[in-house]
Coordinates of C-alpha atoms in Angstrom, one line a residue:
X1 CA 19.8 5.3 -29.5
X2 CA 21.0 8.9 -29.1
X3 CA 22.6 10.5 -26.1
X4 CA 22.0 14.3 -26.3
X5 CA 25.0 14.8 -24.0
X6 CA 28.1 13.0 -22.8
X7 CA 26.4 13.0 -19.4
X8 CA 23.7 10.8 -20.8
X9 CA 26.2 8.2 -21.8
X10 CA 27.8 8.4 -18.3
X11 CA 24.4 7.9 -16.7
X12 CA 23.8 4.8 -18.8
X13 CA 27.1 3.4 -17.8
X14 CA 26.3 4.0 -14.1
X15 CA 23.0 2.2 -14.5
X16 CA 24.9 -0.8 -16.0
X17 CA 27.1 -0.9 -12.9
X18 CA 24.2 -1.1 -10.5
X19 CA 21.8 -3.0 -12.7
X20 CA 21.0 -5.7 -10.0
X21 CA 19.7 -3.0 -7.7
X22 CA 18.0 -1.0 -10.5
X23 CA 14.2 -0.5 -11.0
X24 CA 13.0 0.0 -14.6
X25 CA 9.8 2.0 -14.9
X26 CA 8.0 2.1 -18.3
X27 CA 5.0 4.0 -19.6
X28 CA 2.6 2.0 -21.8
X29 CA 1.2 4.0 -24.7
X30 CA 3.9 5.3 -27.0
X31 CA 6.6 3.5 -25.0
X32 CA 5.7 -0.2 -24.9
X33 CA 2.8 0.0 -27.4
X34 CA 2.4 2.2 -30.5
X35 CA 0.0 5.0 -30.6
X36 CA -3.1 4.0 -32.5
X37 CA -6.5 5.7 -33.3
X38 CA -8.5 3.2 -31.2
X39 CA -7.1 3.1 -27.6
X40 CA -8.7 -0.4 -27.2
X41 CA -6.4 -1.7 -29.9
X42 CA -3.1 -0.4 -28.5
X43 CA -1.5 -3.8 -28.0
X44 CA 2.0 -4.1 -26.7
X45 CA 4.9 -4.3 -29.2
X46 CA 5.2 -8.0 -30.3
X47 CA 8.8 -8.1 -29.0
X48 CA 8.1 -6.5 -25.6
X49 CA 7.3 -9.6 -23.6
X50 CA 10.5 -11.3 -24.5
X51 CA 12.6 -8.2 -23.9
X52 CA 11.0 -7.6 -20.5
X53 CA 11.7 -11.2 -19.4
X54 CA 15.3 -10.9 -20.5
X55 CA 15.8 -7.6 -18.8
X56 CA 14.2 -8.9 -15.6
X57 CA 17.2 -11.3 -15.2
X58 CA 19.5 -8.4 -14.8
X59 CA 17.6 -5.8 -12.8
X60 CA 15.8 -5.6 -9.4
X61 CA 12.2 -5.1 -10.7
X62 CA 10.2 -3.8 -13.7
X63 CA 7.1 -1.6 -13.3
X64 CA 4.6 -0.5 -16.0
X65 CA 3.3 2.9 -14.9
X66 CA 0.5 4.2 -17.0
X67 CA -2.5 6.4 -17.1
X68 CA -4.6 3.5 -18.4
X69 CA -6.7 1.4 -16.0
X70 CA -4.5 -1.5 -14.8
X71 CA -6.8 -4.1 -16.2
X72 CA -6.5 -2.6 -19.7
X73 CA -2.7 -2.6 -19.5
X74 CA -2.6 -6.2 -18.2
X75 CA -4.9 -7.4 -21.1
X76 CA -3.4 -5.3 -23.9
X77 CA 0.1 -6.1 -22.8
X78 CA -0.3 -9.8 -21.9
X79 CA 1.4 -8.7 -18.7
X80 CA 0.0 -11.4 -16.5
X81 CA 1.9 -13.9 -18.6
X82 CA 5.0 -11.7 -18.4
X83 CA 4.5 -11.7 -14.6
X84 CA 4.4 -15.5 -14.6
X85 CA 7.8 -15.6 -16.3
X86 CA 9.3 -13.1 -14.0
X87 CA 8.0 -14.9 -10.9
X88 CA 9.5 -18.1 -12.2
X89 CA 12.8 -16.2 -12.3
X90 CA 12.4 -14.9 -8.8
X91 CA 11.6 -11.3 -9.9
X92 CA 8.5 -9.2 -9.7
X93 CA 6.5 -7.2 -12.2
X94 CA 4.5 -4.2 -11.0
X95 CA 1.6 -2.5 -12.9
X96 CA 0.4 0.9 -11.7
X97 CA -2.7 2.0 -13.5
X98 CA -4.4 5.4 -13.6
X99 CA -1.3 7.3 -12.5
X100 CA -0.8 5.1 -9.4
X101 CA -4.4 5.0 -8.3
X102 CA -4.5 1.3 -9.2
X103 CA -1.8 -1.3 -8.3
X104 CA -1.1 -4.9 -9.3
X105 CA 1.9 -7.1 -8.9
X106 CA 2.8 -10.6 -10.1
X107 CA 3.2 -11.6 -6.5
X108 CA -0.3 -10.6 -5.4
X109 CA -2.4 -11.0 -8.6
X110 CA -5.1 -8.6 -7.5
X111 CA -5.8 -5.0 -8.6
X112 CA -6.0 -2.7 -5.7
X113 CA -7.6 0.7 -6.4
X114 CA -9.5 3.6 -5.2
X115 CA -13.0 5.0 -5.8
X116 CA -13.9 7.5 -8.5
X117 CA -13.1 11.0 -7.3
X118 CA -15.7 13.4 -6.2
X119 CA -16.8 15.6 -9.0
X120 CA -16.1 13.1 -11.8
X121 CA -19.8 12.2 -12.3
X122 CA -20.9 15.8 -12.5
X123 CA -18.0 16.6 -14.9
X124 CA -19.2 13.8 -17.2
X125 CA -22.7 15.2 -17.0
X126 CA -21.5 18.6 -18.2
X127 CA -18.9 17.3 -20.7
X128 CA -21.2 16.8 -23.8
X129 CA -22.2 20.5 -23.7
X130 CA -18.6 21.5 -23.6
X131 CA -17.7 19.3 -26.5
X132 CA -20.5 20.7 -28.6
X133 CA -19.6 24.3 -27.8
X134 CA -16.0 23.6 -28.9
X135 CA -17.2 22.1 -32.1
X136 CA -15.9 18.6 -31.1
X137 CA -19.1 16.8 -30.3
X138 CA -17.8 13.6 -32.1
X139 CA -14.7 13.4 -30.0
X140 CA -14.3 9.9 -28.4
X141 CA -14.9 9.9 -24.7
X142 CA -13.2 7.1 -22.8
X143 CA -14.6 6.4 -19.3
X144 CA -11.7 4.9 -17.3
X145 CA -13.6 4.5 -14.1
X146 CA -11.4 6.8 -12.0
X147 CA -10.9 9.3 -14.9
X148 CA -12.2 10.5 -18.2
X149 CA -10.2 10.8 -21.4
X150 CA -11.3 12.9 -24.4
X151 CA -9.6 11.7 -27.6
X152 CA -9.5 14.0 -30.7
X153 CA -7.4 11.7 -32.9
X154 CA -10.4 10.4 -34.9
X155 CA -11.7 13.9 -35.8
X156 CA -11.1 15.6 -39.1
X157 CA -8.9 18.2 -37.5
X158 CA -7.5 16.5 -34.4
X159 CA -5.0 19.3 -33.5
X160 CA -7.5 22.1 -34.0
X161 CA -10.1 20.3 -31.9
X162 CA -7.5 19.6 -29.2
X163 CA -6.5 23.3 -29.0
X164 CA -10.2 24.4 -28.9
X165 CA -11.0 21.9 -26.1
X166 CA -8.1 22.4 -23.8
X167 CA -9.2 25.8 -22.2
X168 CA -12.9 24.9 -21.6
X169 CA -12.1 21.4 -20.3
X170 CA -9.4 22.8 -18.0
X171 CA -12.0 25.3 -16.6
X172 CA -14.6 22.6 -16.3
X173 CA -12.2 20.2 -14.5
X174 CA -11.2 23.0 -12.1
X175 CA -14.9 23.7 -11.4
X176 CA -15.4 20.1 -10.3
X177 CA -12.2 19.8 -8.3
X178 CA -10.4 17.8 -10.8
X179 CA -7.1 18.2 -12.7
X180 CA -6.5 18.0 -16.5
X181 CA -3.6 16.1 -18.1
X182 CA -3.0 16.9 -21.8
X183 CA -1.4 14.2 -24.0
X184 CA -1.1 13.1 -27.6
X185 CA -4.5 14.0 -29.1
X186 CA -6.0 13.2 -25.7
X187 CA -7.1 15.3 -22.7
X188 CA -7.5 13.3 -19.5
X189 CA -9.4 14.6 -16.4
X190 CA -8.8 12.9 -13.1
X191 CA -8.4 13.5 -9.3
X192 CA -5.7 15.7 -8.0
X193 CA -2.8 14.4 -5.9
X194 CA -1.8 11.4 -8.0
X195 CA 0.9 11.3 -10.7
X196 CA 3.7 9.0 -11.9
X197 CA 6.3 10.8 -10.0
X198 CA 4.8 9.6 -6.7
X199 CA 4.9 6.0 -8.0
X200 CA 8.6 6.4 -8.8
X201 CA 9.4 7.7 -5.3
X202 CA 7.4 4.9 -3.7
X203 CA 9.1 2.1 -5.8
X204 CA 12.6 3.5 -5.1
X205 CA 12.0 3.6 -1.4
X206 CA 10.2 0.2 -1.0
X207 CA 12.6 -1.7 -3.2
X208 CA 15.7 0.1 -1.7
X209 CA 16.8 0.9 -5.3
X210 CA 20.4 2.1 -6.1
X211 CA 19.3 2.9 -9.7
X212 CA 16.2 3.9 -11.5
X213 CA 15.4 4.0 -15.2
X214 CA 12.2 5.5 -16.5
X215 CA 11.0 5.6 -20.2
X216 CA 8.1 7.7 -21.3
X217 CA 6.8 9.7 -24.3
X218 CA 4.3 12.3 -23.2
X219 CA 3.4 15.1 -20.9
X220 CA 1.9 12.7 -18.4
X221 CA 5.5 11.4 -17.8
X222 CA 7.0 14.8 -16.8
X223 CA 6.5 14.2 -13.1
X224 CA 8.1 10.8 -13.4
X225 CA 11.1 12.4 -15.1
X226 CA 11.3 15.0 -12.4
X227 CA 11.2 12.4 -9.7
X228 CA 13.9 10.4 -11.3
X229 CA 16.1 13.5 -11.5
X230 CA 15.5 14.1 -7.8
X231 CA 16.6 10.6 -7.1
X232 CA 19.8 11.3 -9.0
X233 CA 20.4 14.3 -6.8
X234 CA 20.1 12.0 -3.8
X235 CA 22.9 9.8 -5.2
X236 CA 21.1 7.1 -7.1
X237 CA 22.2 6.1 -10.6
X238 CA 19.4 7.3 -13.0
X239 CA 18.4 7.3 -16.6
X240 CA 15.5 9.1 -18.3
X241 CA 14.6 7.8 -21.7
X242 CA 12.4 9.7 -24.1
X243 CA 10.4 7.6 -26.6
X244 CA 10.3 10.4 -29.2
X245 CA 7.8 10.9 -32.0
X246 CA 6.7 13.5 -34.6
X247 CA 3.7 14.3 -32.4
X248 CA 5.3 15.0 -29.0
X249 CA 8.7 16.3 -28.0
X250 CA 8.0 17.6 -24.5
X251 CA 10.4 15.2 -22.8
X252 CA 13.4 15.5 -25.1
X253 CA 15.0 18.4 -23.2
X254 CA 14.5 16.4 -19.9
X255 CA 16.0 13.2 -21.2
X256 CA 19.4 11.5 -20.9
X257 CA 18.8 9.4 -24.0
X258 CA 16.4 9.8 -26.9
X259 CA 15.0 6.8 -28.9
X260 CA 12.5 6.4 -31.6
X261 CA 9.2 5.1 -30.3
X262 CA 8.6 1.6 -28.9
X263 CA 11.1 0.0 -31.3
X264 CA 13.8 2.3 -29.9
X265 CA 12.8 1.7 -26.3
X266 CA 13.0 -2.1 -26.7
X267 CA 16.4 -1.8 -28.5
X268 CA 17.7 0.2 -25.5
X269 CA 16.3 -2.3 -23.0
X270 CA 17.9 -5.2 -25.0
X271 CA 21.2 -3.4 -24.9
X272 CA 20.9 -2.7 -21.2
X273 CA 20.2 -6.3 -20.5
X274 CA 23.1 -7.4 -22.6
X275 CA 25.6 -4.9 -21.1
X276 CA 24.5 -5.8 -17.6
X277 CA 24.8 -9.5 -18.3
X278 CA 28.3 -9.1 -19.6
X279 CA 29.3 -7.1 -16.5
X280 CA 27.7 -9.7 -14.2
X281 CA 29.5 -12.6 -15.8
X282 CA 32.8 -10.8 -15.8

């Protein structure tokens, strides 16, 4: 665990002081699960369930906020079982899928979601031609129901294919009234007007939070980091955690603490749970 500045350490200490009124938000891929070539195999870190249950004893709520469909996150993370454990402890687990377009909680046990955005079907119709033109016809296309993700990780030159695809897919998304979200060897296209920052704002307000922690690893987490920073300006204790990797460093300059991948995230959450417990017990 590395604090880039003394302010980061101070922010961590402030979170410990208000831990019982703190919401912890976590990205999934690259934060709770390692990045793998096949997105369908991105299972949660083997220690994550235990750490989340321990942390839940000390904080107000835990939320997984991901670009994945909520059902995928629930299955790959075993999060329904985690939710059972949190409910038994009188706490609640929230899962927000597809950047907040889908919602699940351990209290309601039902995925609430919207309809596919206008323009997505015609975007998918035009996508194969765009892939061929960019020399990336073999890119893996993941249909998320409310979004489409184009993965270049399996290609011979994933970085080169990503760079070639970004401009034409951005133009194609714009033409169909959609927005593009670049990530680690993946380009996602979805409806405008939804992002993780809105979920952060909603959770902080609904749960009357006095503190907010968010951990993420990628460009799709920038809005969440910005929303957490805004909460700090409003007087909440806040902590932004970057799950750093060799592939992506976009969040480092926005972070209060930098850790190394899911292992580092879980180490930090263990430490937070332990420090909060010591303070609670006096």
